[in-house]
Structure formats: C-alpha cells, structure tokens
N, CA and C of each residue as an Amber inpcrd file, in Angstrom:
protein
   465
 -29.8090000   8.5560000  -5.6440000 -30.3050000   7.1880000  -5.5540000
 -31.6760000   7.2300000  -4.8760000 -32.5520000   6.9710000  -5.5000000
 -33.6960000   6.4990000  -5.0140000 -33.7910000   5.4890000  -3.8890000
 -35.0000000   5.4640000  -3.0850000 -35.2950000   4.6760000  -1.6510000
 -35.1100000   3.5180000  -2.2360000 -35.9250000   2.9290000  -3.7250000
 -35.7560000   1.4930000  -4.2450000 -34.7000000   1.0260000  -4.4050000
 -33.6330000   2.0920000  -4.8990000 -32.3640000   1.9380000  -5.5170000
 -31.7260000   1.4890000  -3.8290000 -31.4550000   2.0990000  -3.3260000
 -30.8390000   2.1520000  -2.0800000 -31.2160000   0.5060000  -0.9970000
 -32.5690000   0.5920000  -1.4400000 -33.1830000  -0.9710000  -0.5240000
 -32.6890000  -2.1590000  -1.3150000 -32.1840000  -1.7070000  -2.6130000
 -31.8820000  -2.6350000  -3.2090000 -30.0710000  -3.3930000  -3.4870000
 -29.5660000  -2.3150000  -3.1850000 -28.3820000  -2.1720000  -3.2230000
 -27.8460000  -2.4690000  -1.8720000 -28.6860000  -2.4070000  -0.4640000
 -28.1500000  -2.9130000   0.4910000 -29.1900000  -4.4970000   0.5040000
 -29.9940000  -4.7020000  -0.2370000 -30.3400000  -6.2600000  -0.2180000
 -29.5600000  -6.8390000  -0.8160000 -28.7450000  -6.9580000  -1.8280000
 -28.1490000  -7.1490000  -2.8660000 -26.5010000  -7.2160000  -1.7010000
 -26.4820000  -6.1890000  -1.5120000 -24.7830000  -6.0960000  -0.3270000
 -25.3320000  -7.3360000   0.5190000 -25.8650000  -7.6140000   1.4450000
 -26.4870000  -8.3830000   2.2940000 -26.2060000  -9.6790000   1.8680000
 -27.1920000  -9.7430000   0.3940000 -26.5210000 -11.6920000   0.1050000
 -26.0910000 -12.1210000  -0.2710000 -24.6680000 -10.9450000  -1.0340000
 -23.8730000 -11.7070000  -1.4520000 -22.8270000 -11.7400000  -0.3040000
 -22.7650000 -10.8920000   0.8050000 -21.7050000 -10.9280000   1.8160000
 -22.3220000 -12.0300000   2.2650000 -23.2780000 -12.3040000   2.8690000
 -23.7850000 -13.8960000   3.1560000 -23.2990000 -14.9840000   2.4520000
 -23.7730000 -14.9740000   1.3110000 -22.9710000 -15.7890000   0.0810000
 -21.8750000 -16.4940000   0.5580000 -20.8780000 -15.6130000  -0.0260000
 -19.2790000 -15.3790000   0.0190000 -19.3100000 -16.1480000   1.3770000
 -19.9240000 -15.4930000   2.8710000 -19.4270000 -15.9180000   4.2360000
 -20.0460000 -18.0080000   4.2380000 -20.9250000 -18.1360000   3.9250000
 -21.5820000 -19.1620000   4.0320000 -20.8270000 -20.5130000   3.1940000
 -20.5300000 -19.6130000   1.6080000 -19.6110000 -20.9720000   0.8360000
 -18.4750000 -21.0500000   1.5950000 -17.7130000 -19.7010000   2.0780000
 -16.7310000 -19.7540000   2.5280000 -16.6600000 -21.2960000   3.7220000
 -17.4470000 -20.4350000   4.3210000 -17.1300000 -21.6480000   5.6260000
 -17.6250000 -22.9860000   5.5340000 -18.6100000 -23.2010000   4.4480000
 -19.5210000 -24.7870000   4.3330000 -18.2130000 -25.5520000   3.0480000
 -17.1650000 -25.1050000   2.6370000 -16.2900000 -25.2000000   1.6720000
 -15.2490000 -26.1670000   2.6930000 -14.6470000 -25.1600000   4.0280000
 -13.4850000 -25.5530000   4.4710000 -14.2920000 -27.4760000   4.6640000
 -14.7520000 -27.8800000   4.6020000 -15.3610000 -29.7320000   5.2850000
 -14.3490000 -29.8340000   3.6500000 -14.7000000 -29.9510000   2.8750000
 -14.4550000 -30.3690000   1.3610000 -12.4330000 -29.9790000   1.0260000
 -12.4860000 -29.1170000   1.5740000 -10.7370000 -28.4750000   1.1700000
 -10.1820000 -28.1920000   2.5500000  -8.9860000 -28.7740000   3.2250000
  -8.2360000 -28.2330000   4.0000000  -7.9410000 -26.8890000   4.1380000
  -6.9740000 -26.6140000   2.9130000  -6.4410000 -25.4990000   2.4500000
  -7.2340000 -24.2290000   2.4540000  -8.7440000 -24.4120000   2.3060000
  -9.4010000 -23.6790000   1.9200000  -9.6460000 -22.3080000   3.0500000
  -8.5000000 -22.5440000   4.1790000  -8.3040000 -21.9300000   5.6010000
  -7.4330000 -20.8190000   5.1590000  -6.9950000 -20.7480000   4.0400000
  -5.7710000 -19.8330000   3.5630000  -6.7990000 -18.4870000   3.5090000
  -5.9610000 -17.6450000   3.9390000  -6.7920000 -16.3090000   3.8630000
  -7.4580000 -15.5990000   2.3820000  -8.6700000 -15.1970000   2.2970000
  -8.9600000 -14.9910000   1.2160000  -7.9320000 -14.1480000   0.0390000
  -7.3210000 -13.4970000   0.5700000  -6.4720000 -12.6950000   0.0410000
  -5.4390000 -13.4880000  -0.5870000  -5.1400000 -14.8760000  -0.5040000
  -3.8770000 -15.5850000  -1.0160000  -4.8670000 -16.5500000  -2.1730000
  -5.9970000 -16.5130000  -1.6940000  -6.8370000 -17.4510000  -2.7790000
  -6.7200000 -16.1940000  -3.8820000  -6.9840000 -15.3080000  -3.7800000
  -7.5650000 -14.3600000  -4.6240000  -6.3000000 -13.7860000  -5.6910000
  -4.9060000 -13.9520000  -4.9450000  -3.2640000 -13.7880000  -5.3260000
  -3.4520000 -14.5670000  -6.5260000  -3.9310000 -16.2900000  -5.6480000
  -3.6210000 -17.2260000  -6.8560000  -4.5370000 -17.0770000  -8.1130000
  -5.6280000 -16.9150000  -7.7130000  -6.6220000 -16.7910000  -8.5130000
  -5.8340000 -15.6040000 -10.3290000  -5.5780000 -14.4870000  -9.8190000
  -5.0870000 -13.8270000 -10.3060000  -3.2960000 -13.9250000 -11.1220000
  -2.6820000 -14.8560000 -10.1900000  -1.5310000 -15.3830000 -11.0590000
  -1.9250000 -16.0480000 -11.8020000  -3.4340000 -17.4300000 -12.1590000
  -3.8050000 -18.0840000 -13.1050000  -4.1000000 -17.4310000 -14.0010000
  -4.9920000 -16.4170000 -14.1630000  -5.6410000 -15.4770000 -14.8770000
  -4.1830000 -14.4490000 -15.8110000  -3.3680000 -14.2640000 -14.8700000
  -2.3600000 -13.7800000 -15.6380000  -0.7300000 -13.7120000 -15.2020000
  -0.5760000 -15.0270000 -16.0000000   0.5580000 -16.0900000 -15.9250000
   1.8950000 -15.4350000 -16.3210000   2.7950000 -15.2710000 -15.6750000
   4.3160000 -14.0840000 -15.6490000   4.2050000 -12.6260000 -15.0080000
   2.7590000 -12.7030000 -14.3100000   2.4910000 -11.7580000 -13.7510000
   3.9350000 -11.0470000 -12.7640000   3.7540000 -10.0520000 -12.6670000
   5.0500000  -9.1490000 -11.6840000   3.9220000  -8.7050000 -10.2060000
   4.9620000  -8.8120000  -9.0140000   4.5250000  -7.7250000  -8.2110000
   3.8100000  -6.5020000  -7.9810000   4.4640000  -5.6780000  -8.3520000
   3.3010000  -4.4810000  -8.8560000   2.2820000  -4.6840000  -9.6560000
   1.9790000  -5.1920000 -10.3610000   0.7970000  -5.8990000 -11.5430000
  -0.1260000  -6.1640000 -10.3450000   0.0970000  -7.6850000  -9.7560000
  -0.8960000  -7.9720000  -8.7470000  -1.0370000  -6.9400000  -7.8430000
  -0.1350000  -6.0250000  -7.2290000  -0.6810000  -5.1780000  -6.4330000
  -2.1260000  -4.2500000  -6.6520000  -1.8100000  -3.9300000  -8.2100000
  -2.9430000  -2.9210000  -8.6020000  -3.8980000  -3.3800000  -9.1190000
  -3.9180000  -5.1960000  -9.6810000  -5.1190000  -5.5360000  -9.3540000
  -5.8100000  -6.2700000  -8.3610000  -4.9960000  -6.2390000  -7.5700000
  -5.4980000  -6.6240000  -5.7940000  -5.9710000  -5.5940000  -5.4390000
  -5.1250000  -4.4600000  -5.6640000  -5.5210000  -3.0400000  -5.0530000
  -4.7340000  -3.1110000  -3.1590000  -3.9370000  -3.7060000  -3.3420000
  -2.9500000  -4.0170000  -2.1160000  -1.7530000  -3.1180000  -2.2120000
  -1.1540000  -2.7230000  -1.1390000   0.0460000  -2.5190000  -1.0250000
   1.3100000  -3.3090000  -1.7720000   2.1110000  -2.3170000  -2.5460000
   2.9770000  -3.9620000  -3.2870000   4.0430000  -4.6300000  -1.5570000
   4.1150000  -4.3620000  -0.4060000   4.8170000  -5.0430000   0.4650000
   3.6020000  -6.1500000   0.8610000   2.2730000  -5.9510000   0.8890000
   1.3430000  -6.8870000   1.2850000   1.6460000  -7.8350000   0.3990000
   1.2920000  -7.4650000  -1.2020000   1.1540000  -9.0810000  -2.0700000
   2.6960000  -9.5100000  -1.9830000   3.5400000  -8.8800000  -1.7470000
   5.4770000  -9.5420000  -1.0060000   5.2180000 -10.2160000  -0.4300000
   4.6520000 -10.0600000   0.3950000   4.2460000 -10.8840000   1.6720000
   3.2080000 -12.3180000   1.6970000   2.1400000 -11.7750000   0.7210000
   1.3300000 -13.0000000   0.4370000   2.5250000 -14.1220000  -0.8840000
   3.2310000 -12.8790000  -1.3890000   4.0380000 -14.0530000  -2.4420000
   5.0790000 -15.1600000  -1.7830000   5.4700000 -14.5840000  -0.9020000
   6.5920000 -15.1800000   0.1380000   5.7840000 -15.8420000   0.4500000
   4.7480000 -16.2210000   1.2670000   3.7760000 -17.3860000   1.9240000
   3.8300000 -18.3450000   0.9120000   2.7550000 -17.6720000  -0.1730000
   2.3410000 -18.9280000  -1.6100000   3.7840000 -19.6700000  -1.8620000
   4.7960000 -18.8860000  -2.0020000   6.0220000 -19.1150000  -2.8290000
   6.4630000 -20.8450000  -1.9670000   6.4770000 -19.9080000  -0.0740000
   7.0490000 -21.3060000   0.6970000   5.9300000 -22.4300000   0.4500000
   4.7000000 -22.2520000   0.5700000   3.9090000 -23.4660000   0.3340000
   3.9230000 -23.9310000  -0.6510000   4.6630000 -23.8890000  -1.6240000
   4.9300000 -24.5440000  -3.1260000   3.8560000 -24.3380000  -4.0070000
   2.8070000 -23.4260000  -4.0640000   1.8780000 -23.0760000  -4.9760000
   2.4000000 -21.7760000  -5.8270000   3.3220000 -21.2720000  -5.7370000
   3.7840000 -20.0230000  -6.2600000   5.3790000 -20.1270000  -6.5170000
   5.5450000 -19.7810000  -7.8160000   7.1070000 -19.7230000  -8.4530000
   7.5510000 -18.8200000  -8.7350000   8.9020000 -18.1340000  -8.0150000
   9.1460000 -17.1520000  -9.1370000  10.0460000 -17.0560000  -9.8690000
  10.1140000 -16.7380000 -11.1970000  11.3540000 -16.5330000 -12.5520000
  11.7630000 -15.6280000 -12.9110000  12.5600000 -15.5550000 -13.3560000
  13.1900000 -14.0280000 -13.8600000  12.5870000 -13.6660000 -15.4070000
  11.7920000 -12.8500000 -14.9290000  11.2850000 -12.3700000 -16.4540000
  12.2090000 -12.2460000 -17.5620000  12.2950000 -13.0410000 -18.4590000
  12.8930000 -13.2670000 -19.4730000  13.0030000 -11.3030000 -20.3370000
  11.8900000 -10.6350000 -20.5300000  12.1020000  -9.3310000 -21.1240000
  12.9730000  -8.1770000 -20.4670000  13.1790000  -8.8270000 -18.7310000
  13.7620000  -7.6890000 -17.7960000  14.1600000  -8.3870000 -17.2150000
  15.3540000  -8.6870000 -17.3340000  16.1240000  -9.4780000 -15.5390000
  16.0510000  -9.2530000 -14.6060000  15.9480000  -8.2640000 -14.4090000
  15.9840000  -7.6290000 -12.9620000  14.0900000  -8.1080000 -12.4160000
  13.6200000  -8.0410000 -13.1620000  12.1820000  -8.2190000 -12.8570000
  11.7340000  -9.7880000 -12.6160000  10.7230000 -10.2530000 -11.6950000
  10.5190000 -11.2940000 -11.5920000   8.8590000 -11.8610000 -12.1540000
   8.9420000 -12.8250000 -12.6450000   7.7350000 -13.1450000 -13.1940000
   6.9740000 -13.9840000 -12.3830000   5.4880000 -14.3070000 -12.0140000
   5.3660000 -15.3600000 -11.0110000   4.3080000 -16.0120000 -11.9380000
   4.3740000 -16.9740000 -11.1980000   3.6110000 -18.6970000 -12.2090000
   3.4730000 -19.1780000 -10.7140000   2.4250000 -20.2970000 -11.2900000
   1.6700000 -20.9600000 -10.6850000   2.4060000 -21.9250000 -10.4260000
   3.0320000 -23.2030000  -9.7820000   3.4100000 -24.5030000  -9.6620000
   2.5760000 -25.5720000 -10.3010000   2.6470000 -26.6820000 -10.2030000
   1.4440000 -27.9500000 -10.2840000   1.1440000 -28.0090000  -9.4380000
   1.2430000 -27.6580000  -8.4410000   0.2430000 -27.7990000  -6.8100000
  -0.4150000 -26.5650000  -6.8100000  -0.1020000 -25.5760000  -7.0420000
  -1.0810000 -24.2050000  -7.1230000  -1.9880000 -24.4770000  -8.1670000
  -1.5980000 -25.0510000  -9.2970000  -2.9360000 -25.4960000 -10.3250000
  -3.9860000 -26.0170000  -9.6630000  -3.0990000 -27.7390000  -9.1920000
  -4.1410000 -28.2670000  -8.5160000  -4.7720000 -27.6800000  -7.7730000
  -4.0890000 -26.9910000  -6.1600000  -5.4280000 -26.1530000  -5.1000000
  -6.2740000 -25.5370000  -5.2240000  -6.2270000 -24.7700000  -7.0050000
  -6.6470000 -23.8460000  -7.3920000  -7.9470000 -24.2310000  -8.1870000
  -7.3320000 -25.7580000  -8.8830000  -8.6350000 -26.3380000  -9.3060000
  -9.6370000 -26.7610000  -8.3730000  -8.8030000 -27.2170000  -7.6740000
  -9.5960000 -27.9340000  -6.4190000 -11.0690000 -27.1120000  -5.6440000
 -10.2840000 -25.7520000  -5.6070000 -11.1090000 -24.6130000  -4.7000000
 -12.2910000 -24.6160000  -5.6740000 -11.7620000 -24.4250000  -7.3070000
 -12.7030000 -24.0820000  -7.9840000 -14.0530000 -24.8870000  -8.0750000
 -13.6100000 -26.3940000  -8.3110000 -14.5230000 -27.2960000  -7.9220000
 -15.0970000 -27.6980000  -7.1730000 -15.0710000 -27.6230000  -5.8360000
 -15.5350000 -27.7270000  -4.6730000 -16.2910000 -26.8960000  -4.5320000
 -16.2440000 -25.8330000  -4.9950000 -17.2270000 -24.2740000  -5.0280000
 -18.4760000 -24.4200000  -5.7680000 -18.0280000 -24.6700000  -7.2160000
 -18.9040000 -25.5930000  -8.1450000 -19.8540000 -26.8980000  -7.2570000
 -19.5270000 -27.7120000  -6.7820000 -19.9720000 -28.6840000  -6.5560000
 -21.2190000 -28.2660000  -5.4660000 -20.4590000 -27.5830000  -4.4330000
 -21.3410000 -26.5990000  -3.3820000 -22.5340000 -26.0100000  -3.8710000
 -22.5380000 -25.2390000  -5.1190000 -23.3710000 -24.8710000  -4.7630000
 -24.1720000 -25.3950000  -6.3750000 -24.0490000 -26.3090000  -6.9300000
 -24.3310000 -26.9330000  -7.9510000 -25.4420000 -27.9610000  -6.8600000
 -24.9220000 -28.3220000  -6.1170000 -25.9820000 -29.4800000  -4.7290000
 -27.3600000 -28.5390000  -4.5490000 -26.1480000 -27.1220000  -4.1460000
 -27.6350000 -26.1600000  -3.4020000 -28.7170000 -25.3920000  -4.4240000
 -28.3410000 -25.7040000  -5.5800000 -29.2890000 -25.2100000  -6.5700000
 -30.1960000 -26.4370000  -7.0890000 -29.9720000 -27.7730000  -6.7230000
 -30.7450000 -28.6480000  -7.1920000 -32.0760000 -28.6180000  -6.6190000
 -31.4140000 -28.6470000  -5.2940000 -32.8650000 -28.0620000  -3.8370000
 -33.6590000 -27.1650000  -3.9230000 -33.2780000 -26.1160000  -4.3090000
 -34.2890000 -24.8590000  -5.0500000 -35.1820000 -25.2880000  -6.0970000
 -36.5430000 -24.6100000  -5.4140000 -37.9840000 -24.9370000  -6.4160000
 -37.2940000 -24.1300000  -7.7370000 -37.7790000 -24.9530000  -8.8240000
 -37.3810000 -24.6170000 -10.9390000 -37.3670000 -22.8610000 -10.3110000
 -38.3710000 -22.2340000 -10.0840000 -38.7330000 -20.9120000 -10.5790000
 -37.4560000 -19.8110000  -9.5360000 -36.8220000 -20.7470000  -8.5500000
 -35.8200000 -19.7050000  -7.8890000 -34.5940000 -20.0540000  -8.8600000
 -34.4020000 -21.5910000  -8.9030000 -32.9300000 -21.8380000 -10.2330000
 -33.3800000 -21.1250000 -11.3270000 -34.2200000 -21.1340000 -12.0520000
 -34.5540000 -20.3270000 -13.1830000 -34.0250000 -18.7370000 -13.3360000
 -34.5710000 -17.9120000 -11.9920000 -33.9860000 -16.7740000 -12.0450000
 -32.9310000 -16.2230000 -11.1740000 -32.1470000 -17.5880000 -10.9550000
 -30.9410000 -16.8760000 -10.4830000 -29.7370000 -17.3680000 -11.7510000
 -30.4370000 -18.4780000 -12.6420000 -29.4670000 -18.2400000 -14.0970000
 -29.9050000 -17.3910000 -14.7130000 -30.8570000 -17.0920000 -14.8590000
 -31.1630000 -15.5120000 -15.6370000 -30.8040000 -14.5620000 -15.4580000
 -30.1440000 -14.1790000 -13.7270000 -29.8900000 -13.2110000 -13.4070000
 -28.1290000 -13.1440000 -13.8170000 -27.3260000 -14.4130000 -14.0210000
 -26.0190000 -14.2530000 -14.0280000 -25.4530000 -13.4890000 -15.1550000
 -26.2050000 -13.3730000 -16.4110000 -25.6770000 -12.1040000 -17.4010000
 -25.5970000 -10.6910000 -16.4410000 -26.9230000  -9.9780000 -15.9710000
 -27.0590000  -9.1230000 -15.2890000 -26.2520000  -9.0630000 -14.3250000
 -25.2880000 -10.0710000 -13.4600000 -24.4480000  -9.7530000 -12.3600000
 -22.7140000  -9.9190000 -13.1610000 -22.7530000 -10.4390000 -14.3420000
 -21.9220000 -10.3490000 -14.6360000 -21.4580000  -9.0840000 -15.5360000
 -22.2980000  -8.4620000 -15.8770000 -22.3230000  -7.0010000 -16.1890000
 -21.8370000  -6.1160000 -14.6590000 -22.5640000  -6.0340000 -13.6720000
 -22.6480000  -5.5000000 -12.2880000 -21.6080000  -5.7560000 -11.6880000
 -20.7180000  -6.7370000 -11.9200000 -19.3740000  -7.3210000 -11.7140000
 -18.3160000  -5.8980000 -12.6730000 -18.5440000  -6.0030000 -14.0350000
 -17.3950000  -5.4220000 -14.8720000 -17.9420000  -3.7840000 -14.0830000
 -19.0590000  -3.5880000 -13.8060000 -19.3580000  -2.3230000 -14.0380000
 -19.1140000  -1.4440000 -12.3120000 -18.5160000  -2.5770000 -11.5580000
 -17.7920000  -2.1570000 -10.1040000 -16.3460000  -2.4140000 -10.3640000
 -16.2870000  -2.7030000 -11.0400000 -14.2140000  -3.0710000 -11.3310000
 -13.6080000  -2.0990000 -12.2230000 -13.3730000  -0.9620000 -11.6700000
 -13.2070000   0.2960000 -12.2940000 -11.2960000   0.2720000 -12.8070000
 -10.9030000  -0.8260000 -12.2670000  -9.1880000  -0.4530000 -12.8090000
  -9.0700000  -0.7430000 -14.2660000  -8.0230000   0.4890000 -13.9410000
  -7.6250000   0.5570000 -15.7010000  -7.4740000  -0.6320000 -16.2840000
  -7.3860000  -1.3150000 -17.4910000  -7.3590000  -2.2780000 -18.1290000
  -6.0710000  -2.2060000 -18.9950000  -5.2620000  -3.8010000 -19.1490000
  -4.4920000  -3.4500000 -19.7770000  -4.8660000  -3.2820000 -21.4020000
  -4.5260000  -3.0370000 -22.2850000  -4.5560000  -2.8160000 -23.5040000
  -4.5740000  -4.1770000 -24.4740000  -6.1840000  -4.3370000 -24.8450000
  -6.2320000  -6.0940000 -25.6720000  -7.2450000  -6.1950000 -24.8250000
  -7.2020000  -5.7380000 -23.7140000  -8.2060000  -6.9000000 -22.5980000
  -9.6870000  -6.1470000 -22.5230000
C-alpha cells in the first residue's frame, strides 16, 4: 500500500466511524429505541433481509458467536420485535421473523436515518451533495468488496 493509499484509507476509516458515531447519537432525539445496542439493530436488520432466517445463519452473517445472537434473539424475542417458528422444512429447527412491531422499529430506524441526513445534505453547498451522490456507486462497490462471507447460492 502506498503512503496515498494508506492516508486514504485511514481518512476514509475516520469519517465514516464519525459518521456512524454522530447519526448514531443525533438519531436517539427522533427514536427512543434507537438506545438498543447496535448489534440488535443490525440482528433485525438482517432477519428483514432474510425472513425464516435460523440461528447459525445470523451468526455467520453477524460473524458472532451463535450463544451471542441466542442472546440478542432472547432480548428481540422478549421485546416483541422478534418471533420464533418452527421451520416448517426441519422441526427441530427454528425459523425467526420479524413481528409488526419489529417491522415498524425497523422502519422507523430506517427513516429517521433517511430523514437525518436527507436535512444534512440540503445544507451542503451543490458541489459537496453532488459528489457525495457520485461517490455512492463507488462505496457501494467498497461495501461488497469488504464483505468477504461466503454467499448463499442465487445471491
């Protein structure tokens, strides 16, 4: 890695950990809930994304211990945002789904996030909004191209 590469890659680390820390906390005024540890947002996030999901599944794409996401499932489960069913292909196996209140919190987070920073991009002079939508192909590449877990098959 080059000096550029390297100055760039810790500028780049820098604002999006800023980012992340800043929506995080300018979010909780807008969402109560939004106090839930990132790790249970990120559970749900991922039971929406893939609905009959199992335990081990989320573990390996959490990249968690499967007793941790137990543990985050037991939380979600008591706060009524998380269900679980008996996988219809394996009995013994359990499938987890979202509730209508996990939809909702889930929409909720999503929008509030949206809204956040949909405000804070209006404020930005044209030529910084300009190239930070230009840049979202390029980070959404930089996204797939740090998410190294296996994929399931279709996806």
């Amino acid at each position: 890695m080059t000096v550029d590469q390297h100055a760039n890659a810790v500028g780049l680390t820098e604002v999006v950990t800023r980012l992340r820390r800043v929506l995080r906390s300018s979010i909780r005024t807008d969402i109560p809930w939004e106090s839930l540890p990132m790790a249970q947002v990120e559970l749900l996030q991922c039971v929406a994304e893939r609905d009959g999901t199992r335990v081990g599944e989320l573990a390996g794409l959490l990249r968690l211990a499967p007793n941790s996401v137990s543990t985050l499932v037991a939380q979600l489960t008591d706060a009524g945002l998380v269900r679980r069913e008996r996988d219809p292909a394996d009995r013994r196996a359990v499938a987890l789904r979202l509730t209508e209140a996990g939809e909702r919190a889930l929409t909720g987070w999503l929008q509030a996030h949206e809204r956040r920073i949909g405000s804070a991009m209006e404020i930005l002079a044209d030529d910084d909004r300009d190239a930070i939508i230009a840049a979202l192909p390029a980070l959404g590449r930089l996204v797939e191209a740090l998410d190294d877990r296996p994929r399931p098959p279709g996806e």
